[in-house]
mmCIF file with all atom_site columns, C-alpha atoms in Angstrom:
data_model
loop_
_atom_site.group_PDB
_atom_site.id
_atom_site.type_symbol
_atom_site.label_atom_id
_atom_site.label_alt_id
_atom_site.label_comp_id
_atom_site.label_asym_id
_atom_site.label_entity_id
_atom_site.label_seq_id
_atom_site.pdbx_PDB_ins_code
_atom_site.Cartn_x
_atom_site.Cartn_y
_atom_site.Cartn_z
_atom_site.occupancy
_atom_site.B_iso_or_equiv
_atom_site.pdbx_formal_charge
_atom_site.auth_seq_id
_atom_site.auth_comp_id
_atom_site.auth_asym_id
_atom_site.auth_atom_id
_atom_site.pdbx_PDB_model_num
ATOM 1   C CA . LYS A 1 1   ? 1.536   -35.681 8.596   1.00 0.00 ? 1   LYS A CA 1
ATOM 2   C CA . GLN A 1 2   ? 2.250   -35.475 4.536   1.00 0.00 ? 2   GLN A CA 1
ATOM 3   C CA . PHE A 1 3   ? 6.347   -36.105 5.737   1.00 0.00 ? 3   PHE A CA 1
ATOM 4   C CA . THR A 1 4   ? 4.843   -39.292 6.919   1.00 0.00 ? 4   THR A CA 1
ATOM 5   C CA . SER A 1 5   ? 2.336   -39.606 4.106   1.00 0.00 ? 5   SER A CA 1
ATOM 6   C CA . ALA A 1 6   ? 5.680   -39.041 1.959   1.00 0.00 ? 6   ALA A CA 1
ATOM 7   C CA . ALA A 1 7   ? 7.390   -41.647 3.193   1.00 0.00 ? 7   ALA A CA 1
ATOM 8   C CA . ILE A 1 8   ? 4.825   -44.170 2.812   1.00 0.00 ? 8   ILE A CA 1
ATOM 9   C CA . MET A 1 9   ? 4.754   -43.295 -0.927  1.00 0.00 ? 9   MET A CA 1
ATOM 10  C CA . ARG A 1 10  ? 7.643   -43.301 -1.186  1.00 0.00 ? 10  ARG A CA 1
ATOM 11  C CA . LEU A 1 11  ? 8.193   -46.874 -0.311  1.00 0.00 ? 11  LEU A CA 1
ATOM 12  C CA . VAL A 1 12  ? 4.645   -47.824 -2.917  1.00 0.00 ? 12  VAL A CA 1
ATOM 13  C CA . GLU A 1 13  ? 6.866   -46.586 -5.959  1.00 0.00 ? 13  GLU A CA 1
ATOM 14  C CA . GLN A 1 14  ? 9.683   -48.898 -4.706  1.00 0.00 ? 14  GLN A CA 1
ATOM 15  C CA . GLY A 1 15  ? 6.629   -52.093 -4.646  1.00 0.00 ? 15  GLY A CA 1
ATOM 16  C CA . LYS A 1 16  ? 7.213   -52.459 -0.973  1.00 0.00 ? 16  LYS A CA 1
ATOM 17  C CA . VAL A 1 17  ? 3.684   -50.542 0.075   1.00 0.00 ? 17  VAL A CA 1
ATOM 18  C CA . SER A 1 18  ? 0.251   -50.535 -1.555  1.00 0.00 ? 18  SER A CA 1
ATOM 19  C CA . LEU A 1 19  ? -2.005  -48.259 -0.868  1.00 0.00 ? 19  LEU A CA 1
ATOM 20  C CA . ASP A 1 20  ? -4.527  -51.494 -0.350  1.00 0.00 ? 20  ASP A CA 1
ATOM 21  C CA . ASP A 1 21  ? -2.404  -53.686 1.242   1.00 0.00 ? 21  ASP A CA 1
ATOM 22  C CA . THR A 1 22  ? -4.306  -54.269 4.640   1.00 0.00 ? 22  THR A CA 1
ATOM 23  C CA . LEU A 1 23  ? -2.522  -52.535 8.257   1.00 0.00 ? 23  LEU A CA 1
ATOM 24  C CA . GLN A 1 24  ? -2.695  -56.379 9.903   1.00 0.00 ? 24  GLN A CA 1
ATOM 25  C CA . LYS A 1 25  ? 0.045   -57.149 6.422   1.00 0.00 ? 25  LYS A CA 1
ATOM 26  C CA . PHE A 1 26  ? 2.429   -54.609 8.979   1.00 0.00 ? 26  PHE A CA 1
ATOM 27  C CA . LEU A 1 27  ? 1.411   -55.474 11.929  1.00 0.00 ? 27  LEU A CA 1
ATOM 28  C CA . PRO A 1 28  ? -0.505  -58.863 12.745  1.00 0.00 ? 28  PRO A CA 1
ATOM 29  C CA . ASN A 1 29  ? -0.855  -58.187 16.631  1.00 0.00 ? 29  ASN A CA 1
ATOM 30  C CA . PHE A 1 30  ? -2.878  -55.450 15.806  1.00 0.00 ? 30  PHE A CA 1
ATOM 31  C CA . PRO A 1 31  ? -7.408  -55.574 16.741  1.00 0.00 ? 31  PRO A CA 1
ATOM 32  C CA . THR A 1 32  ? -9.119  -54.829 13.666  1.00 0.00 ? 32  THR A CA 1
ATOM 33  C CA . GLN A 1 33  ? -11.790 -56.202 15.839  1.00 0.00 ? 33  GLN A CA 1
ATOM 34  C CA . GLY A 1 34  ? -13.505 -57.762 11.981  1.00 0.00 ? 34  GLY A CA 1
ATOM 35  C CA . ASN A 1 35  ? -12.019 -54.489 10.282  1.00 0.00 ? 35  ASN A CA 1
ATOM 36  C CA . ARG A 1 36  ? -10.672 -54.478 6.925   1.00 0.00 ? 36  ARG A CA 1
ATOM 37  C CA . VAL A 1 37  ? -8.830  -51.422 7.470   1.00 0.00 ? 37  VAL A CA 1
ATOM 38  C CA . THR A 1 38  ? -5.810  -50.748 4.343   1.00 0.00 ? 38  THR A CA 1
ATOM 39  C CA . VAL A 1 39  ? -2.817  -48.307 4.265   1.00 0.00 ? 39  VAL A CA 1
ATOM 40  C CA . ARG A 1 40  ? -4.538  -45.792 1.979   1.00 0.00 ? 40  ARG A CA 1
ATOM 41  C CA . HIS A 1 41  ? -7.804  -45.469 5.201   1.00 0.00 ? 41  HIS A CA 1
ATOM 42  C CA . LEU A 1 42  ? -5.207  -44.751 7.376   1.00 0.00 ? 42  LEU A CA 1
ATOM 43  C CA . LEU A 1 43  ? -3.296  -42.698 6.058   1.00 0.00 ? 43  LEU A CA 1
ATOM 44  C CA . ASN A 1 44  ? -6.769  -40.321 4.085   1.00 0.00 ? 44  ASN A CA 1
ATOM 45  C CA . HIS A 1 45  ? -8.397  -40.664 8.459   1.00 0.00 ? 45  HIS A CA 1
ATOM 46  C CA . THR A 1 46  ? -11.298 -42.789 6.892   1.00 0.00 ? 46  THR A CA 1
ATOM 47  C CA . SER A 1 47  ? -9.814  -46.346 9.229   1.00 0.00 ? 47  SER A CA 1
ATOM 48  C CA . GLY A 1 48  ? -12.580 -45.534 12.354  1.00 0.00 ? 48  GLY A CA 1
ATOM 49  C CA . ILE A 1 49  ? -10.057 -46.545 14.371  1.00 0.00 ? 49  ILE A CA 1
ATOM 50  C CA . LYS A 1 50  ? -9.834  -44.720 17.455  1.00 0.00 ? 50  LYS A CA 1
ATOM 51  C CA . SER A 1 51  ? -7.773  -41.342 18.597  1.00 0.00 ? 51  SER A CA 1
ATOM 52  C CA . TYR A 1 52  ? -5.494  -41.424 21.208  1.00 0.00 ? 52  TYR A CA 1
ATOM 53  C CA . THR A 1 53  ? -5.495  -37.988 21.851  1.00 0.00 ? 53  THR A CA 1
ATOM 54  C CA . SER A 1 54  ? -9.332  -38.380 21.614  1.00 0.00 ? 54  SER A CA 1
ATOM 55  C CA . LEU A 1 55  ? -8.926  -40.528 24.375  1.00 0.00 ? 55  LEU A CA 1
ATOM 56  C CA . GLY A 1 56  ? -9.847  -38.091 27.659  1.00 0.00 ? 56  GLY A CA 1
ATOM 57  C CA . PRO A 1 57  ? -7.694  -38.196 30.555  1.00 0.00 ? 57  PRO A CA 1
ATOM 58  C CA . LYS A 1 58  ? -6.876  -41.807 29.645  1.00 0.00 ? 58  LYS A CA 1
ATOM 59  C CA . TRP A 1 59  ? -4.189  -40.106 27.011  1.00 0.00 ? 59  TRP A CA 1
ATOM 60  C CA . GLN A 1 60  ? -3.529  -36.821 29.422  1.00 0.00 ? 60  GLN A CA 1
ATOM 61  C CA . ARG A 1 61  ? -2.419  -39.024 32.782  1.00 0.00 ? 61  ARG A CA 1
ATOM 62  C CA . ILE A 1 62  ? 0.772   -40.513 30.389  1.00 0.00 ? 62  ILE A CA 1
ATOM 63  C CA . ASN A 1 63  ? 1.288   -37.616 27.033  1.00 0.00 ? 63  ASN A CA 1
ATOM 64  C CA . ARG A 1 64  ? 4.671   -36.689 29.635  1.00 0.00 ? 64  ARG A CA 1
ATOM 65  C CA . LEU A 1 65  ? 6.137   -39.927 29.081  1.00 0.00 ? 65  LEU A CA 1
ATOM 66  C CA . ASP A 1 66  ? 8.236   -41.671 26.434  1.00 0.00 ? 66  ASP A CA 1
ATOM 67  C CA . LEU A 1 67  ? 6.523   -44.858 26.025  1.00 0.00 ? 67  LEU A CA 1
ATOM 68  C CA . ALA A 1 68  ? 7.655   -47.205 23.401  1.00 0.00 ? 68  ALA A CA 1
ATOM 69  C CA . THR A 1 69  ? 5.282   -47.907 19.584  1.00 0.00 ? 69  THR A CA 1
ATOM 70  C CA . ASP A 1 70  ? 3.902   -50.737 21.227  1.00 0.00 ? 70  ASP A CA 1
ATOM 71  C CA . SER A 1 71  ? 2.979   -49.098 24.634  1.00 0.00 ? 71  SER A CA 1
ATOM 72  C CA . LEU A 1 72  ? 1.107   -46.536 23.256  1.00 0.00 ? 72  LEU A CA 1
ATOM 73  C CA . VAL A 1 73  ? -1.013  -48.429 20.718  1.00 0.00 ? 73  VAL A CA 1
ATOM 74  C CA . ALA A 1 74  ? -1.717  -50.803 23.762  1.00 0.00 ? 74  ALA A CA 1
ATOM 75  C CA . LEU A 1 75  ? -3.608  -47.571 24.723  1.00 0.00 ? 75  LEU A CA 1
ATOM 76  C CA . PHE A 1 76  ? -5.645  -47.004 22.120  1.00 0.00 ? 76  PHE A CA 1
ATOM 77  C CA . ALA A 1 77  ? -5.742  -50.800 20.119  1.00 0.00 ? 77  ALA A CA 1
ATOM 78  C CA . ASN A 1 78  ? -9.187  -52.244 21.653  1.00 0.00 ? 78  ASN A CA 1
ATOM 79  C CA . GLU A 1 79  ? -10.942 -49.690 21.798  1.00 0.00 ? 79  GLU A CA 1
ATOM 80  C CA . PRO A 1 80  ? -14.557 -49.390 19.304  1.00 0.00 ? 80  PRO A CA 1
ATOM 81  C CA . PHE A 1 81  ? -13.442 -48.468 16.043  1.00 0.00 ? 81  PHE A CA 1
ATOM 82  C CA . ASP A 1 82  ? -15.854 -44.925 16.241  1.00 0.00 ? 82  ASP A CA 1
ATOM 83  C CA . PHE A 1 83  ? -17.434 -46.266 11.987  1.00 0.00 ? 83  PHE A CA 1
ATOM 84  C CA . LYS A 1 84  ? -16.687 -49.283 9.627   1.00 0.00 ? 84  LYS A CA 1
ATOM 85  C CA . PRO A 1 85  ? -13.313 -48.082 7.593   1.00 0.00 ? 85  PRO A CA 1
ATOM 86  C CA . GLY A 1 86  ? -13.991 -46.076 4.560   1.00 0.00 ? 86  GLY A CA 1
ATOM 87  C CA . ASP A 1 87  ? -17.724 -44.686 5.845   1.00 0.00 ? 87  ASP A CA 1
ATOM 88  C CA . ARG A 1 88  ? -16.346 -41.859 7.597   1.00 0.00 ? 88  ARG A CA 1
ATOM 89  C CA . TRP A 1 89  ? -13.755 -39.243 7.909   1.00 0.00 ? 89  TRP A CA 1
ATOM 90  C CA . LEU A 1 90  ? -12.634 -38.347 11.115  1.00 0.00 ? 90  LEU A CA 1
ATOM 91  C CA . TYR A 1 91  ? -9.163  -37.543 11.870  1.00 0.00 ? 91  TYR A CA 1
ATOM 92  C CA . ASP A 1 92  ? -6.778  -39.435 13.378  1.00 0.00 ? 92  ASP A CA 1
ATOM 93  C CA . ASN A 1 93  ? -3.531  -39.509 15.116  1.00 0.00 ? 93  ASN A CA 1
ATOM 94  C CA . SER A 1 94  ? -3.408  -43.112 15.500  1.00 0.00 ? 94  SER A CA 1
ATOM 95  C CA . GLY A 1 95  ? -3.246  -44.132 12.017  1.00 0.00 ? 95  GLY A CA 1
ATOM 96  C CA . TYR A 1 96  ? -0.111  -42.032 11.616  1.00 0.00 ? 96  TYR A CA 1
ATOM 97  C CA . PHE A 1 97  ? 1.421   -43.063 14.667  1.00 0.00 ? 97  PHE A CA 1
ATOM 98  C CA . LEU A 1 98  ? 0.160   -46.639 12.526  1.00 0.00 ? 98  LEU A CA 1
ATOM 99  C CA . LEU A 1 99  ? 1.974   -45.106 9.433   1.00 0.00 ? 99  LEU A CA 1
ATOM 100 C CA . GLY A 1 100 ? 5.415   -44.467 11.027  1.00 0.00 ? 100 GLY A CA 1
ATOM 101 C CA . MET A 1 101 ? 5.850   -48.111 11.994  1.00 0.00 ? 101 MET A CA 1
ATOM 102 C CA . ILE A 1 102 ? 4.813   -48.701 9.379   1.00 0.00 ? 102 ILE A CA 1
ATOM 103 C CA . ILE A 1 103 ? 7.774   -47.309 7.867   1.00 0.00 ? 103 ILE A CA 1
ATOM 104 C CA . GLU A 1 104 ? 10.441  -48.651 9.976   1.00 0.00 ? 104 GLU A CA 1
ATOM 105 C CA . LYS A 1 105 ? 9.668   -52.281 9.445   1.00 0.00 ? 105 LYS A CA 1
ATOM 106 C CA . VAL A 1 106 ? 9.615   -52.045 5.505   1.00 0.00 ? 106 VAL A CA 1
ATOM 107 C CA . SER A 1 107 ? 12.874  -49.653 5.440   1.00 0.00 ? 107 SER A CA 1
ATOM 108 C CA . GLY A 1 108 ? 14.236  -51.180 8.799   1.00 0.00 ? 108 GLY A CA 1
ATOM 109 C CA . LYS A 1 109 ? 15.456  -48.301 10.169  1.00 0.00 ? 109 LYS A CA 1
ATOM 110 C CA . PRO A 1 110 ? 14.411  -46.110 12.385  1.00 0.00 ? 110 PRO A CA 1
ATOM 111 C CA . TYR A 1 111 ? 10.377  -43.291 11.239  1.00 0.00 ? 111 TYR A CA 1
ATOM 112 C CA . GLY A 1 112 ? 12.779  -39.404 12.240  1.00 0.00 ? 112 GLY A CA 1
ATOM 113 C CA . GLN A 1 113 ? 16.316  -41.840 11.262  1.00 0.00 ? 113 GLN A CA 1
ATOM 114 C CA . TYR A 1 114 ? 14.429  -42.895 6.931   1.00 0.00 ? 114 TYR A CA 1
ATOM 115 C CA . LEU A 1 115 ? 13.159  -39.287 7.026   1.00 0.00 ? 115 LEU A CA 1
ATOM 116 C CA . LYS A 1 116 ? 16.481  -37.762 7.453   1.00 0.00 ? 116 LYS A CA 1
ATOM 117 C CA . ASP A 1 117 ? 18.247  -39.681 4.938   1.00 0.00 ? 117 ASP A CA 1
ATOM 118 C CA . GLU A 1 118 ? 15.253  -40.052 2.895   1.00 0.00 ? 118 GLU A CA 1
ATOM 119 C CA . PHE A 1 119 ? 13.533  -36.180 3.199   1.00 0.00 ? 119 PHE A CA 1
ATOM 120 C CA . PHE A 1 120 ? 15.450  -34.175 5.576   1.00 0.00 ? 120 PHE A CA 1
ATOM 121 C CA . THR A 1 121 ? 19.130  -34.208 4.082   1.00 0.00 ? 121 THR A CA 1
ATOM 122 C CA . PRO A 1 122 ? 18.613  -34.617 0.932   1.00 0.00 ? 122 PRO A CA 1
ATOM 123 C CA . LEU A 1 123 ? 16.927  -31.988 -0.105  1.00 0.00 ? 123 LEU A CA 1
ATOM 124 C CA . GLY A 1 124 ? 19.317  -29.747 2.529   1.00 0.00 ? 124 GLY A CA 1
ATOM 125 C CA . LEU A 1 125 ? 16.835  -29.161 5.125   1.00 0.00 ? 125 LEU A CA 1
ATOM 126 C CA . LYS A 1 126 ? 19.078  -28.179 7.706   1.00 0.00 ? 126 LYS A CA 1
ATOM 127 C CA . SER A 1 127 ? 17.030  -26.931 10.687  1.00 0.00 ? 127 SER A CA 1
ATOM 128 C CA . THR A 1 128 ? 14.209  -29.929 9.451   1.00 0.00 ? 128 THR A CA 1
ATOM 129 C CA . ILE A 1 129 ? 15.005  -32.953 12.448  1.00 0.00 ? 129 ILE A CA 1
ATOM 130 C CA . TYR A 1 130 ? 12.791  -34.932 15.241  1.00 0.00 ? 130 TYR A CA 1
ATOM 131 C CA . CYS A 1 131 ? 12.303  -33.092 17.633  1.00 0.00 ? 131 CYS A CA 1
ATOM 132 C CA . ASP A 1 132 ? 13.723  -35.287 20.569  1.00 0.00 ? 132 ASP A CA 1
ATOM 133 C CA . GLN A 1 133 ? 13.275  -33.440 24.575  1.00 0.00 ? 133 GLN A CA 1
ATOM 134 C CA . ALA A 1 134 ? 16.406  -34.469 25.201  1.00 0.00 ? 134 ALA A CA 1
ATOM 135 C CA . PRO A 1 135 ? 18.819  -32.845 22.454  1.00 0.00 ? 135 PRO A CA 1
ATOM 136 C CA . LEU A 1 136 ? 19.932  -29.152 22.595  1.00 0.00 ? 136 LEU A CA 1
ATOM 137 C CA . ILE A 1 137 ? 18.400  -27.792 19.584  1.00 0.00 ? 137 ILE A CA 1
ATOM 138 C CA . ARG A 1 138 ? 18.901  -23.686 18.635  1.00 0.00 ? 138 ARG A CA 1
ATOM 139 C CA . HIS A 1 139 ? 16.356  -21.243 17.673  1.00 0.00 ? 139 HIS A CA 1
ATOM 140 C CA . ARG A 1 140 ? 13.708  -24.350 19.539  1.00 0.00 ? 140 ARG A CA 1
ATOM 141 C CA . ALA A 1 141 ? 10.636  -22.084 19.919  1.00 0.00 ? 141 ALA A CA 1
ATOM 142 C CA . GLN A 1 142 ? 8.138   -23.432 23.097  1.00 0.00 ? 142 GLN A CA 1
ATOM 143 C CA . GLY A 1 143 ? 4.901   -24.335 22.340  1.00 0.00 ? 143 GLY A CA 1
ATOM 144 C CA . TYR A 1 144 ? 1.920   -21.818 23.709  1.00 0.00 ? 144 TYR A CA 1
ATOM 145 C CA . THR A 1 145 ? -1.633  -22.062 25.061  1.00 0.00 ? 145 THR A CA 1
ATOM 146 C CA . LEU A 1 146 ? -4.581  -19.963 24.044  1.00 0.00 ? 146 LEU A CA 1
ATOM 147 C CA . ARG A 1 147 ? -6.714  -19.660 27.649  1.00 0.00 ? 147 ARG A CA 1
ATOM 148 C CA . PRO A 1 148 ? -10.367 -19.184 26.837  1.00 0.00 ? 148 PRO A CA 1
ATOM 149 C CA . ASP A 1 149 ? -9.814  -15.138 27.740  1.00 0.00 ? 149 ASP A CA 1
ATOM 150 C CA . SER A 1 150 ? -7.961  -14.824 25.343  1.00 0.00 ? 150 SER A CA 1
ATOM 151 C CA . THR A 1 151 ? -4.629  -14.856 27.111  1.00 0.00 ? 151 THR A CA 1
ATOM 152 C CA . PHE A 1 152 ? -1.372  -17.183 26.417  1.00 0.00 ? 152 PHE A CA 1
ATOM 153 C CA . ILE A 1 153 ? 0.374   -19.274 28.606  1.00 0.00 ? 153 ILE A CA 1
ATOM 154 C CA . ASN A 1 154 ? 2.915   -21.913 28.168  1.00 0.00 ? 154 ASN A CA 1
ATOM 155 C CA . ALA A 1 155 ? 2.128   -25.529 26.598  1.00 0.00 ? 155 ALA A CA 1
ATOM 156 C CA . GLU A 1 156 ? 1.876   -28.200 29.413  1.00 0.00 ? 156 GLU A CA 1
ATOM 157 C CA . PRO A 1 157 ? 5.196   -30.310 28.512  1.00 0.00 ? 157 PRO A CA 1
ATOM 158 C CA . LEU A 1 158 ? 4.714   -33.522 26.208  1.00 0.00 ? 158 LEU A CA 1
ATOM 159 C CA . SER A 1 159 ? 6.766   -36.036 25.483  1.00 0.00 ? 159 SER A CA 1
ATOM 160 C CA . MET A 1 160 ? 7.250   -35.803 21.738  1.00 0.00 ? 160 MET A CA 1
ATOM 161 C CA . THR A 1 161 ? 7.617   -40.473 21.592  1.00 0.00 ? 161 THR A CA 1
ATOM 162 C CA . GLN A 1 162 ? 4.021   -39.435 21.722  1.00 0.00 ? 162 GLN A CA 1
ATOM 163 C CA . PRO A 1 163 ? 3.122   -37.704 18.146  1.00 0.00 ? 163 PRO A CA 1
ATOM 164 C CA . TYR A 1 164 ? 5.857   -39.191 16.417  1.00 0.00 ? 164 TYR A CA 1
ATOM 165 C CA . ALA A 1 165 ? 5.042   -39.813 12.792  1.00 0.00 ? 165 ALA A CA 1
ATOM 166 C CA . ALA A 1 166 ? 1.815   -37.879 13.191  1.00 0.00 ? 166 ALA A CA 1
ATOM 167 C CA . GLY A 1 167 ? 3.487   -34.938 14.881  1.00 0.00 ? 167 GLY A CA 1
ATOM 168 C CA . SER A 1 168 ? 7.048   -34.669 16.362  1.00 0.00 ? 168 SER A CA 1
ATOM 169 C CA . LEU A 1 169 ? 8.793   -32.567 13.774  1.00 0.00 ? 169 LEU A CA 1
ATOM 170 C CA . CYS A 1 170 ? 10.735  -29.529 14.331  1.00 0.00 ? 170 CYS A CA 1
ATOM 171 C CA . SER A 1 171 ? 11.217  -27.114 11.204  1.00 0.00 ? 171 SER A CA 1
ATOM 172 C CA . ASN A 1 172 ? 11.007  -23.308 10.249  1.00 0.00 ? 172 ASN A CA 1
ATOM 173 C CA . VAL A 1 173 ? 9.310   -20.707 8.238   1.00 0.00 ? 173 VAL A CA 1
ATOM 174 C CA . THR A 1 174 ? 12.302  -21.710 5.134   1.00 0.00 ? 174 THR A CA 1
ATOM 175 C CA . ASP A 1 175 ? 12.651  -25.251 5.563   1.00 0.00 ? 175 ASP A CA 1
ATOM 176 C CA . LEU A 1 176 ? 9.129   -25.383 4.511   1.00 0.00 ? 176 LEU A CA 1
ATOM 177 C CA . ALA A 1 177 ? 9.014   -23.426 1.681   1.00 0.00 ? 177 ALA A CA 1
ATOM 178 C CA . ALA A 1 178 ? 11.643  -25.547 0.791   1.00 0.00 ? 178 ALA A CA 1
ATOM 179 C CA . TRP A 1 179 ? 9.427   -28.555 1.033   1.00 0.00 ? 179 TRP A CA 1
ATOM 180 C CA . THR A 1 180 ? 6.639   -27.369 -0.282  1.00 0.00 ? 180 THR A CA 1
ATOM 181 C CA . LEU A 1 181 ? 8.178   -26.210 -3.945  1.00 0.00 ? 181 LEU A CA 1
ATOM 182 C CA . ALA A 1 182 ? 10.691  -30.393 -3.153  1.00 0.00 ? 182 ALA A CA 1
ATOM 183 C CA . LEU A 1 183 ? 7.065   -31.649 -2.912  1.00 0.00 ? 183 LEU A CA 1
ATOM 184 C CA . SER A 1 184 ? 4.929   -30.167 -5.458  1.00 0.00 ? 184 SER A CA 1
ATOM 185 C CA . SER A 1 185 ? 7.754   -30.101 -8.318  1.00 0.00 ? 185 SER A CA 1
ATOM 186 C CA . GLY A 1 186 ? 8.635   -34.239 -8.178  1.00 0.00 ? 186 GLY A CA 1
ATOM 187 C CA . LYS A 1 187 ? 12.290  -33.376 -6.036  1.00 0.00 ? 187 LYS A CA 1
ATOM 188 C CA . VAL A 1 188 ? 10.354  -35.606 -2.878  1.00 0.00 ? 188 VAL A CA 1
ATOM 189 C CA . VAL A 1 189 ? 7.766   -38.063 -4.464  1.00 0.00 ? 189 VAL A CA 1
ATOM 190 C CA . SER A 1 190 ? 6.708   -38.596 -8.658  1.00 0.00 ? 190 SER A CA 1
ATOM 191 C CA . PRO A 1 191 ? 4.033   -36.143 -10.108 1.00 0.00 ? 191 PRO A CA 1
ATOM 192 C CA . ALA A 1 192 ? 1.385   -39.701 -9.772  1.00 0.00 ? 192 ALA A CA 1
ATOM 193 C CA . SER A 1 193 ? 2.072   -39.964 -6.164  1.00 0.00 ? 193 SER A CA 1
ATOM 194 C CA . TYR A 1 194 ? 2.019   -35.810 -5.584  1.00 0.00 ? 194 TYR A CA 1
ATOM 195 C CA . LYS A 1 195 ? -1.660  -36.113 -7.616  1.00 0.00 ? 195 LYS A CA 1
ATOM 196 C CA . GLN A 1 196 ? -2.488  -39.007 -4.889  1.00 0.00 ? 196 GLN A CA 1
ATOM 197 C CA . MET A 1 197 ? -1.557  -36.882 -1.567  1.00 0.00 ? 197 MET A CA 1
ATOM 198 C CA . SER A 1 198 ? -2.819  -34.296 -2.918  1.00 0.00 ? 198 SER A CA 1
ATOM 199 C CA . THR A 1 199 ? -6.396  -35.466 -4.237  1.00 0.00 ? 199 THR A CA 1
ATOM 200 C CA . PRO A 1 200 ? -9.752  -35.640 -2.413  1.00 0.00 ? 200 PRO A CA 1
ATOM 201 C CA . GLY A 1 201 ? -10.414 -39.287 -1.581  1.00 0.00 ? 201 GLY A CA 1
ATOM 202 C CA . THR A 1 202 ? -13.959 -40.981 -1.732  1.00 0.00 ? 202 THR A CA 1
ATOM 203 C CA . LEU A 1 203 ? -16.266 -42.497 0.597   1.00 0.00 ? 203 LEU A CA 1
ATOM 204 C CA . ASN A 1 204 ? -17.573 -46.389 0.552   1.00 0.00 ? 204 ASN A CA 1
ATOM 205 C CA . ASP A 1 205 ? -21.096 -44.579 -0.526  1.00 0.00 ? 205 ASP A CA 1
ATOM 206 C CA . GLY A 1 206 ? -18.843 -41.881 -3.317  1.00 0.00 ? 206 GLY A CA 1
ATOM 207 C CA . LYS A 1 207 ? -19.117 -38.942 -1.114  1.00 0.00 ? 207 LYS A CA 1
ATOM 208 C CA . PRO A 1 208 ? -15.939 -36.957 -1.984  1.00 0.00 ? 208 PRO A CA 1
ATOM 209 C CA . LEU A 1 209 ? -13.301 -35.955 1.035   1.00 0.00 ? 209 LEU A CA 1
ATOM 210 C CA . ARG A 1 210 ? -11.809 -32.468 1.169   1.00 0.00 ? 210 ARG A CA 1
ATOM 211 C CA . TYR A 1 211 ? -8.447  -34.316 2.903   1.00 0.00 ? 211 TYR A CA 1
ATOM 212 C CA . GLY A 1 212 ? -5.729  -35.917 0.440   1.00 0.00 ? 212 GLY A CA 1
ATOM 213 C CA . PHE A 1 213 ? -2.839  -37.855 2.130   1.00 0.00 ? 213 PHE A CA 1
ATOM 214 C CA . GLY A 1 214 ? -1.531  -35.480 4.964   1.00 0.00 ? 214 GLY A CA 1
ATOM 215 C CA . LEU A 1 215 ? -2.630  -33.224 2.444   1.00 0.00 ? 215 LEU A CA 1
ATOM 216 C CA . GLY A 1 216 ? -6.105  -31.177 3.599   1.00 0.00 ? 216 GLY A CA 1
ATOM 217 C CA . VAL A 1 217 ? -7.237  -29.705 -0.592  1.00 0.00 ? 217 VAL A CA 1
#
């Protein structure tokens, strides 16, 4: 999520997005049900939009399918909000999925291509890519699931069209270390933007969060 957050902050620096822009400015067909949802709400998990990964069987029965972004959004778009935007914090994959769509609309590039052009290639992150299933990815590690009896089994398949901008990247330890150094030293976004990413926000009632933009703090 920090990659998605950094992409949004780069677009903010370019004047193409504002943290206080509404979701409907970019995705006018999304039914916000009378709520004012901003880019900031999406970034810090305070939008109240139902996370599609919390929908239980409704999501689980389709999570192996390759879906277009609009098709996945249709899964949660009409779900009741969990709360009024800004009233609470609740980890929300739907918010970051929508941020990916905003990045695509504003940049004119697919999400994975935008990250490659803006971050991966310039920073020399040769092992960091959008993790599609079909291509052969050298040294790709398979996922595992921890069972209740504390033993591991192979994870069930998951289409990478589903996590999308909420968590669809492959990387390795070396690249992630390089990314962390680059992000914190002003090579990805400006120091001011990084400060916003790494500073806890507040709820409507003034209570502080423990989360910035894509980063736990």
